[in-house]
Tab-separated table of C-alpha atoms in Angstrom:
chain	number	residue	atom	x	y	z
A	12	MET	CA	23.644	15.814	-3.059
A	13	LEU	CA	23.136	11.085	-4.203
A	14	PHE	CA	20.940	10.727	-7.580
A	15	LEU	CA	19.508	6.345	-6.894
A	16	SER	CA	17.813	5.356	-10.117
A	17	GLY	CA	15.888	3.184	-10.972
A	18	ARG	CA	18.424	0.613	-12.098
A	19	ASP	CA	20.484	1.313	-8.522
A	20	VAL	CA	17.792	0.329	-7.017
A	21	HIS	CA	17.536	-2.690	-8.371
A	22	ALA	CA	20.946	-2.989	-8.286
A	23	LEU	CA	20.592	-2.485	-4.216
A	24	GLY	CA	18.681	-6.187	-4.139
A	25	LEU	CA	17.013	-5.073	-1.095
A	26	SER	CA	15.863	-8.201	0.516
A	27	SER	CA	12.337	-8.764	1.534
A	28	GLU	CA	13.909	-8.606	5.636
A	29	ASP	CA	15.225	-5.682	4.751
A	30	VAL	CA	11.452	-3.739	3.540
A	31	LEU	CA	10.030	-5.612	6.288
A	32	ALA	CA	12.640	-4.320	9.369
A	33	ALA	CA	12.138	-0.799	7.752
A	34	ILE	CA	9.108	-0.645	7.716
A	35	GLU	CA	7.583	-2.288	10.015
A	36	ALA	CA	10.451	-0.017	12.594
A	37	VAL	CA	8.951	3.642	10.892
A	38	VAL	CA	5.263	1.941	11.695
A	39	ARG	CA	5.979	2.167	15.305
A	40	VAL	CA	8.037	5.253	16.190
A	41	GLN	CA	5.003	6.482	14.543
A	42	GLY	CA	2.761	4.755	17.361
A	43	GLN	CA	5.447	6.118	19.545
A	44	GLY	CA	4.250	10.045	18.116
A	45	LYS	CA	7.923	10.543	17.000
A	46	VAL	CA	7.650	11.616	13.235
A	47	THR	CA	5.599	14.542	11.397
A	48	LEU	CA	3.062	13.341	9.075
A	49	ASP	CA	1.584	15.479	7.026
A	50	PRO	CA	-2.436	13.970	4.770
A	51	ARG	CA	-1.489	13.825	1.157
A	52	MET	CA	-2.164	16.009	-1.631
A	53	HIS	CA	-3.942	15.311	-4.472
A	54	HIS	CA	-3.047	17.520	-7.752
A	55	VAL	CA	-5.146	16.679	-11.296
A	56	PRO	CA	-3.123	17.774	-14.085
A	57	ASN	CA	-6.396	17.776	-16.149
A	58	PRO	CA	-10.052	16.536	-15.568
A	59	ALA	CA	-10.060	15.262	-19.389
A	60	VAL	CA	-6.924	12.155	-17.630
A	61	ALA	CA	-8.529	9.195	-15.772
A	62	GLY	CA	-4.533	10.112	-13.453
A	63	HIS	CA	-3.403	12.040	-10.959
A	64	PHE	CA	-1.216	13.285	-8.745
A	65	ASN	CA	0.173	11.784	-4.574
A	66	ILE	CA	2.326	14.325	-3.011
A	67	LEU	CA	3.531	12.629	0.539
A	68	ARG	CA	5.997	14.385	3.086
A	69	ALA	CA	7.021	13.304	6.234
A	70	THR	CA	10.530	13.428	9.005
A	71	VAL	CA	10.999	10.497	10.757
A	72	GLY	CA	12.685	11.466	13.788
A	73	PRO	CA	14.804	9.008	14.864
A	74	LEU	CA	16.150	8.631	11.014
A	75	ASP	CA	17.117	12.237	10.929
A	76	VAL	CA	15.199	12.950	8.412
A	77	THR	CA	12.663	14.332	5.637
A	78	GLY	CA	11.128	12.992	2.400
A	79	VAL	CA	8.683	14.438	-0.286
A	80	LYS	CA	7.530	11.828	-2.196
A	81	VAL	CA	5.468	12.718	-5.796
A	82	VAL	CA	3.622	9.765	-7.267
A	83	GLY	CA	1.887	10.052	-10.836
A	84	ASP	CA	-1.194	7.316	-10.860
A	85	PHE	CA	-2.587	7.019	-14.243
A	86	VAL	CA	-4.368	4.485	-15.037
A	87	GLU	CA	-4.309	4.272	-18.840
A	88	ASN	CA	0.075	3.689	-18.843
A	89	TYR	CA	-0.286	0.476	-19.920
A	90	ARG	CA	-1.254	1.456	-22.866
A	91	VAL	CA	1.856	3.206	-23.452
A	92	GLY	CA	4.121	-0.017	-21.856
A	93	LEU	CA	4.493	2.495	-18.584
A	94	PRO	CA	3.860	1.578	-15.060
A	95	SER	CA	0.665	3.533	-13.888
A	96	GLU	CA	2.543	4.374	-10.817
A	97	LEU	CA	6.134	6.134	-11.282
A	98	ALA	CA	7.990	8.230	-8.454
A	99	LEU	CA	10.562	9.966	-6.994
A	100	ILE	CA	11.322	10.948	-3.051
A	101	THR	CA	13.406	13.532	-2.621
A	102	LEU	CA	15.499	13.629	1.197
A	103	TYR	CA	16.018	16.749	3.010
A	104	ASP	CA	17.909	17.453	6.680
A	105	PRO	CA	15.635	18.660	8.451
A	106	ARG	CA	17.490	21.021	10.528
A	107	THR	CA	18.336	23.086	7.103
A	108	GLY	CA	16.768	22.004	4.299
A	109	ILE	CA	19.265	20.786	2.921
A	110	PRO	CA	18.691	19.066	-0.290
A	111	ARG	CA	20.002	15.920	-0.010
A	112	ALA	CA	19.024	13.478	-2.837
A	113	ILE	CA	17.051	12.338	-5.058
A	114	VAL	CA	15.606	8.490	-5.330
A	115	ASP	CA	13.258	6.966	-7.985
A	116	ALA	CA	10.280	5.835	-5.715
A	117	THR	CA	8.689	3.604	-7.954
A	118	GLU	CA	10.433	0.465	-6.859
A	119	ILE	CA	10.167	1.545	-3.584
A	120	THR	CA	6.807	2.392	-4.070
A	121	GLU	CA	5.316	-0.630	-4.483
A	122	ARG	CA	7.616	-2.621	-2.075
A	123	ARG	CA	6.764	-0.642	0.805
A	124	THR	CA	3.055	-1.109	-0.072
A	125	GLY	CA	3.312	-4.232	-0.412
A	126	ALA	CA	4.755	-4.954	3.567
A	127	LEU	CA	2.898	-1.970	4.703
A	128	THR	CA	0.122	-4.511	3.806
A	129	ALA	CA	1.808	-8.141	5.112
A	130	LEU	CA	2.340	-5.912	8.549
A	131	GLY	CA	-1.614	-5.175	8.848
A	132	ALA	CA	-2.331	-9.032	7.339
A	133	ARG	CA	0.405	-10.253	10.601
A	134	GLU	CA	-0.562	-8.185	13.618
A	135	LEU	CA	-4.770	-7.993	12.594
A	136	ALA	CA	-5.527	-11.379	10.236
A	137	ARG	CA	-6.320	-14.488	11.522
A	138	PRO	CA	-3.320	-16.821	12.903
A	139	GLY	CA	-3.685	-20.425	10.547
A	140	SER	CA	-4.883	-18.199	7.186
A	141	LYS	CA	-4.388	-19.753	4.470
A	142	VAL	CA	-6.885	-18.812	1.229
A	143	LEU	CA	-5.752	-15.264	-0.424
A	144	ALA	CA	-7.896	-13.720	-2.564
A	145	HIS	CA	-6.478	-10.470	-4.910
A	146	ILE	CA	-8.095	-7.645	-6.371
A	147	GLY	CA	-5.640	-5.818	-8.664
A	148	ALA	CA	-3.095	-5.831	-10.585
A	149	ARG	CA	-1.357	-2.412	-10.383
A	150	GLY	CA	1.932	-2.130	-9.619
A	151	THR	CA	1.683	-2.398	-6.233
A	152	ALA	CA	0.501	-6.030	-6.052
A	153	PHE	CA	2.973	-7.953	-7.087
A	154	SER	CA	4.629	-7.000	-4.045
A	155	ASN	CA	1.366	-7.625	-2.277
A	156	VAL	CA	1.191	-11.745	-2.753
A	157	VAL	CA	4.918	-12.165	-2.186
A	158	MET	CA	5.030	-10.206	1.151
A	159	LEU	CA	1.857	-12.053	2.136
A	160	ASP	CA	3.087	-15.493	1.545
A	161	HIS	CA	5.906	-14.757	2.906
A	162	ILE	CA	4.519	-14.165	6.422
A	163	PHE	CA	1.284	-16.893	5.377
A	164	ASP	CA	2.948	-19.359	3.152
A	165	PHE	CA	-0.963	-19.900	1.638
A	166	ASP	CA	-2.078	-23.142	0.165
A	167	GLU	CA	-3.969	-21.660	-2.025
A	168	ILE	CA	-3.275	-18.021	-3.900
A	169	ARG	CA	-5.578	-16.026	-5.660
A	170	VAL	CA	-6.050	-13.659	-8.160
A	171	THR	CA	-8.014	-11.489	-10.573
A	172	SER	CA	-8.075	-7.993	-12.753
A	173	ARG	CA	-10.526	-6.226	-14.960
A	174	ARG	CA	-8.017	-6.688	-18.032
A	175	PRO	CA	-7.040	-10.774	-18.744
A	176	GLU	CA	-3.860	-9.981	-20.141
A	177	SER	CA	-3.079	-8.283	-16.615
A	178	ARG	CA	-4.255	-11.025	-14.811
A	179	ARG	CA	-2.445	-13.069	-17.034
A	180	SER	CA	0.945	-11.657	-16.363
A	181	PHE	CA	0.180	-10.883	-13.108
A	182	GLY	CA	-0.950	-15.132	-12.174
A	183	SER	CA	2.516	-15.790	-14.170
A	184	ASP	CA	5.028	-13.481	-13.146
A	185	LEU	CA	3.748	-14.961	-9.199
A	186	GLU	CA	3.906	-18.175	-10.159
A	187	ALA	CA	7.998	-17.705	-11.199
A	188	MET	CA	8.393	-15.731	-8.151
A	189	LEU	CA	6.651	-17.846	-4.904
A	190	GLY	CA	7.471	-21.168	-7.182
A	191	LYS	CA	3.765	-22.055	-6.142
A	192	PRO	CA	0.293	-22.908	-7.952
A	193	VAL	CA	-2.222	-19.179	-8.766
A	194	ARG	CA	-4.735	-20.171	-9.436
A	195	VAL	CA	-6.725	-16.759	-12.340
A	196	LEU	CA	-9.970	-15.557	-11.545
A	197	ASP	CA	-12.430	-13.363	-14.170
A	198	ALA	CA	-14.504	-12.888	-11.622
A	199	ILE	CA	-14.452	-10.963	-8.304
A	200	GLU	CA	-17.401	-13.698	-6.841
A	201	GLU	CA	-15.159	-16.740	-7.347
A	202	THR	CA	-12.021	-15.332	-6.552
A	203	VAL	CA	-13.278	-13.986	-3.032
A	204	VAL	CA	-15.768	-16.762	-0.873
A	205	ASP	CA	-14.217	-18.949	0.804
A	206	ALA	CA	-10.854	-16.520	1.529
A	207	ASP	CA	-9.323	-15.487	4.653
A	208	ILE	CA	-7.774	-12.232	3.731
A	209	VAL	CA	-9.392	-10.119	0.756
A	210	VAL	CA	-7.130	-7.488	-0.642
A	211	GLU	CA	-8.661	-5.192	-2.612
A	212	ALA	CA	-6.397	-2.925	-4.907
A	213	THR	CA	-8.794	-1.960	-7.745
A	214	ARG	CA	-8.317	0.783	-10.201
A	215	LEU	CA	-11.942	2.550	-10.412
A	216	THR	CA	-12.161	5.770	-11.691
A	217	GLU	CA	-15.719	6.508	-9.549
A	218	PRO	CA	-17.283	4.448	-6.612
A	219	GLN	CA	-18.517	1.000	-8.063
A	220	PRO	CA	-19.215	-1.417	-5.314
A	221	ILE	CA	-17.485	-4.173	-6.887
A	222	LEU	CA	-17.083	-6.108	-4.518
A	223	ARG	CA	-20.032	-7.815	-2.897
A	224	THR	CA	-20.350	-8.258	1.482
A	225	ALA	CA	-22.140	-11.382	1.178
A	226	TRP	CA	-19.065	-12.829	-0.879
A	227	LEU	CA	-17.073	-12.168	2.261
A	228	ALA	CA	-18.570	-14.612	4.553
A	229	ALA	CA	-15.822	-16.612	4.959
A	230	CYS	CA	-13.050	-12.934	5.097
A	231	ASN	CA	-11.298	-12.916	8.487
A	232	LEU	CA	-9.042	-9.798	6.893
A	233	LEU	CA	-10.590	-7.587	4.098
A	234	ILE	CA	-7.300	-4.851	2.371
A	235	PRO	CA	-8.104	-1.941	0.558
A	236	TYR	CA	-6.581	0.016	-0.870
A	237	GLY	CA	-7.824	1.032	-4.130
A	238	THR	CA	-7.843	5.227	-5.197
A	239	LYS	CA	-12.078	5.371	-6.235
A	240	SER	CA	-14.015	2.768	-2.976
A	241	ALA	CA	-14.884	-0.387	-4.911
A	242	LEU	CA	-16.676	-1.411	-1.880
A	243	GLU	CA	-20.758	-1.655	-0.914
A	244	LEU	CA	-21.660	0.677	2.103
A	245	ASP	CA	-23.102	-2.358	4.259
A	246	VAL	CA	-19.787	-3.959	4.763
A	247	LEU	CA	-18.586	-2.398	7.520
A	248	ASP	CA	-22.469	-4.113	9.904
A	249	VAL	CA	-20.585	-6.754	9.218
A	250	MET	CA	-16.602	-6.480	10.333
A	251	ASP	CA	-15.614	-6.146	13.748
A	252	LYS	CA	-13.189	-2.842	13.657
A	253	VAL	CA	-11.059	-1.108	11.542
A	254	VAL	CA	-7.700	-0.108	11.542
A	255	VAL	CA	-6.431	2.366	9.362
A	256	ASP	CA	-2.491	3.772	9.114
A	257	ASP	CA	-3.331	7.649	9.615
A	258	VAL	CA	-6.865	8.745	10.586
A	259	GLY	CA	-5.337	12.068	9.770
A	260	GLN	CA	-5.240	11.126	6.173
A	261	CYS	CA	-8.440	8.608	6.188
A	262	PHE	CA	-11.178	11.579	6.832
A	263	GLN	CA	-9.439	14.245	5.228
A	264	ASP	CA	-12.115	15.720	2.885
A	265	ASP	CA	-10.967	14.444	-0.952
A	266	ASP	CA	-12.257	12.086	-3.758
A	267	PHE	CA	-9.987	9.376	-2.687
A	268	GLY	CA	-9.951	6.766	-0.561
A	269	ALA	CA	-12.000	2.849	-0.386
A	270	LEU	CA	-14.378	4.282	2.496
A	271	ARG	CA	-14.552	7.550	1.517
A	272	PRO	CA	-18.323	6.842	0.417
A	273	HIS	CA	-18.333	5.459	3.652
A	274	ILE	CA	-17.426	8.341	6.229
A	275	ARG	CA	-19.438	10.815	3.697
A	276	ALA	CA	-22.523	8.528	5.073
A	277	GLY	CA	-21.375	8.662	8.469
A	278	LEU	CA	-21.088	5.424	8.419
A	279	LEU	CA	-17.246	5.766	9.324
A	280	THR	CA	-16.076	8.402	11.429
A	281	PRO	CA	-12.423	8.601	13.483
A	282	SER	CA	-14.083	7.446	17.271
A	283	THR	CA	-15.137	4.300	15.702
A	284	VAL	CA	-11.768	3.604	14.176
A	285	HIS	CA	-10.025	1.434	16.825
A	286	GLY	CA	-6.548	2.624	16.063
A	287	GLU	CA	-3.658	3.212	13.628
A	288	LEU	CA	-1.687	0.145	13.273
A	289	GLY	CA	1.039	2.511	14.698
A	290	ASP	CA	-0.670	1.553	17.610
A	291	VAL	CA	-1.471	-2.021	17.290
A	292	LEU	CA	2.813	-1.725	16.851
A	293	ALA	CA	3.444	0.417	19.464
A	294	GLY	CA	1.626	-1.996	21.649
A	295	THR	CA	-0.636	0.567	21.895
A	296	LYS	CA	-3.836	-0.542	21.110
A	297	PRO	CA	-4.812	-3.909	20.768
A	298	GLY	CA	-4.942	-6.518	17.691
A	299	ARG	CA	-6.403	-8.927	16.776
A	300	GLN	CA	-8.403	-9.791	19.519
A	301	HIS	CA	-9.980	-13.468	19.748
A	302	ASP	CA	-10.228	-15.883	16.367
A	303	ASP	CA	-13.555	-14.699	14.984
A	304	GLU	CA	-13.729	-11.195	14.593
A	305	ARG	CA	-13.550	-9.628	11.509
A	306	ILE	CA	-10.929	-6.748	10.542
A	307	VAL	CA	-10.553	-3.815	8.029
A	308	PHE	CA	-7.160	-2.338	7.504
A	309	TRP	CA	-7.527	0.300	5.249
A	310	HIS	CA	-4.268	1.836	4.192
A	311	ARG	CA	-3.722	4.864	1.783
A	312	GLY	CA	-0.078	4.676	2.349
A	313	LEU	CA	1.991	6.315	4.140
A	314	ALA	CA	4.846	8.597	3.759
A	315	THR	CA	6.607	7.345	6.852
A	316	THR	CA	6.817	4.461	4.793
A	317	ASP	CA	8.573	5.819	1.894
A	318	VAL	CA	11.408	7.832	3.899
A	319	ALA	CA	12.197	4.982	5.310
A	320	LEU	CA	13.255	2.758	2.786
A	321	ALA	CA	14.686	5.654	0.616
A	322	HIS	CA	17.167	6.319	3.218
A	323	LEU	CA	18.114	3.431	4.035
A	324	LEU	CA	18.827	2.575	-0.224
A	325	VAL	CA	20.324	5.804	-0.086
A	326	GLU	CA	23.156	4.504	2.993
A	327	ARG	CA	23.184	1.536	0.810
A	328	ALA	CA	24.617	3.473	-1.665
A	329	VAL	CA	27.048	5.615	-0.203
A	330	GLU	CA	27.936	1.660	1.751
A	331	ARG	CA	28.244	0.251	-2.054
A	332	GLY	CA	29.692	3.314	-4.232
A	333	LEU	CA	26.359	3.354	-5.973
A	334	GLY	CA	24.581	5.427	-7.717
A	335	THR	CA	24.819	9.843	-8.991
A	336	THR	CA	26.301	12.261	-7.092
A	337	LEU	CA	24.798	15.887	-8.186
A	338	ARG	CA	25.888	19.695	-7.705
A	339	TYR	CA	22.862	20.862	-6.222
A	340	ARG	CA	24.513	25.299	-6.293
């Protein structure tokens, strides 16, 4: 089987268009019922350590591939010079179970998250949205902003995060990539007030309502996907609809997710969710229906997108002769 290291993945140089196309295609076939997707599982190795593992599993029928990803989410990794999210994905033949590939999925996790954020915004944000606010500088944050700007070409991008050094580095890296100014701000309120699109990607260890509903008066699309909720319970009162990536995993009984407190309080149920993004892309549910609509897009991360991007990387690697062949047995 083939092993693709992080260096191999980087050398393959997938463009934003490559990633967006792969993610859009797999989310659409999810909406058409052509995938098998299990809700993610969590493993906490040590309650005294601020971190856990996510295990994601899916089969994508049209690609004829099954995948399992294990990704760590360890908030304090920056103290030892490591990314907070490190991942591996294994790909299998869905008819025989034969392992096909092992791929470093750290970059996959970052880029598929950014692509899903951007596709959700393309379908659900008000056309012409020009001000982006991004809270959090976690590993997937950079791809969020880059992919969103690829679609919207914002007039103003504002970012903030808990640690001053992380937000300064985040803003500087974004400016270098995008070739435009990025406002780095100290306070969440200053970052989000009057913004059209607000992305919340915080790294809280416990739920804490640090993003106030009153600050979102101008927000037409809120995309929260922090590990623990940063929202007030009344935020859904001012929103017209909630779209998710997968109903099953959003409503599974665990302690993670931006809208978990809202579910436990009975403020969000499967029947009050408008639909999944796959339904919108497949044309079975409408996306944005009028300009003054206010929408929440909550995504927890789709295993199908990990599988699709890993599969694309393996195909490209075979074409270019990259990677290392491992003897399985």
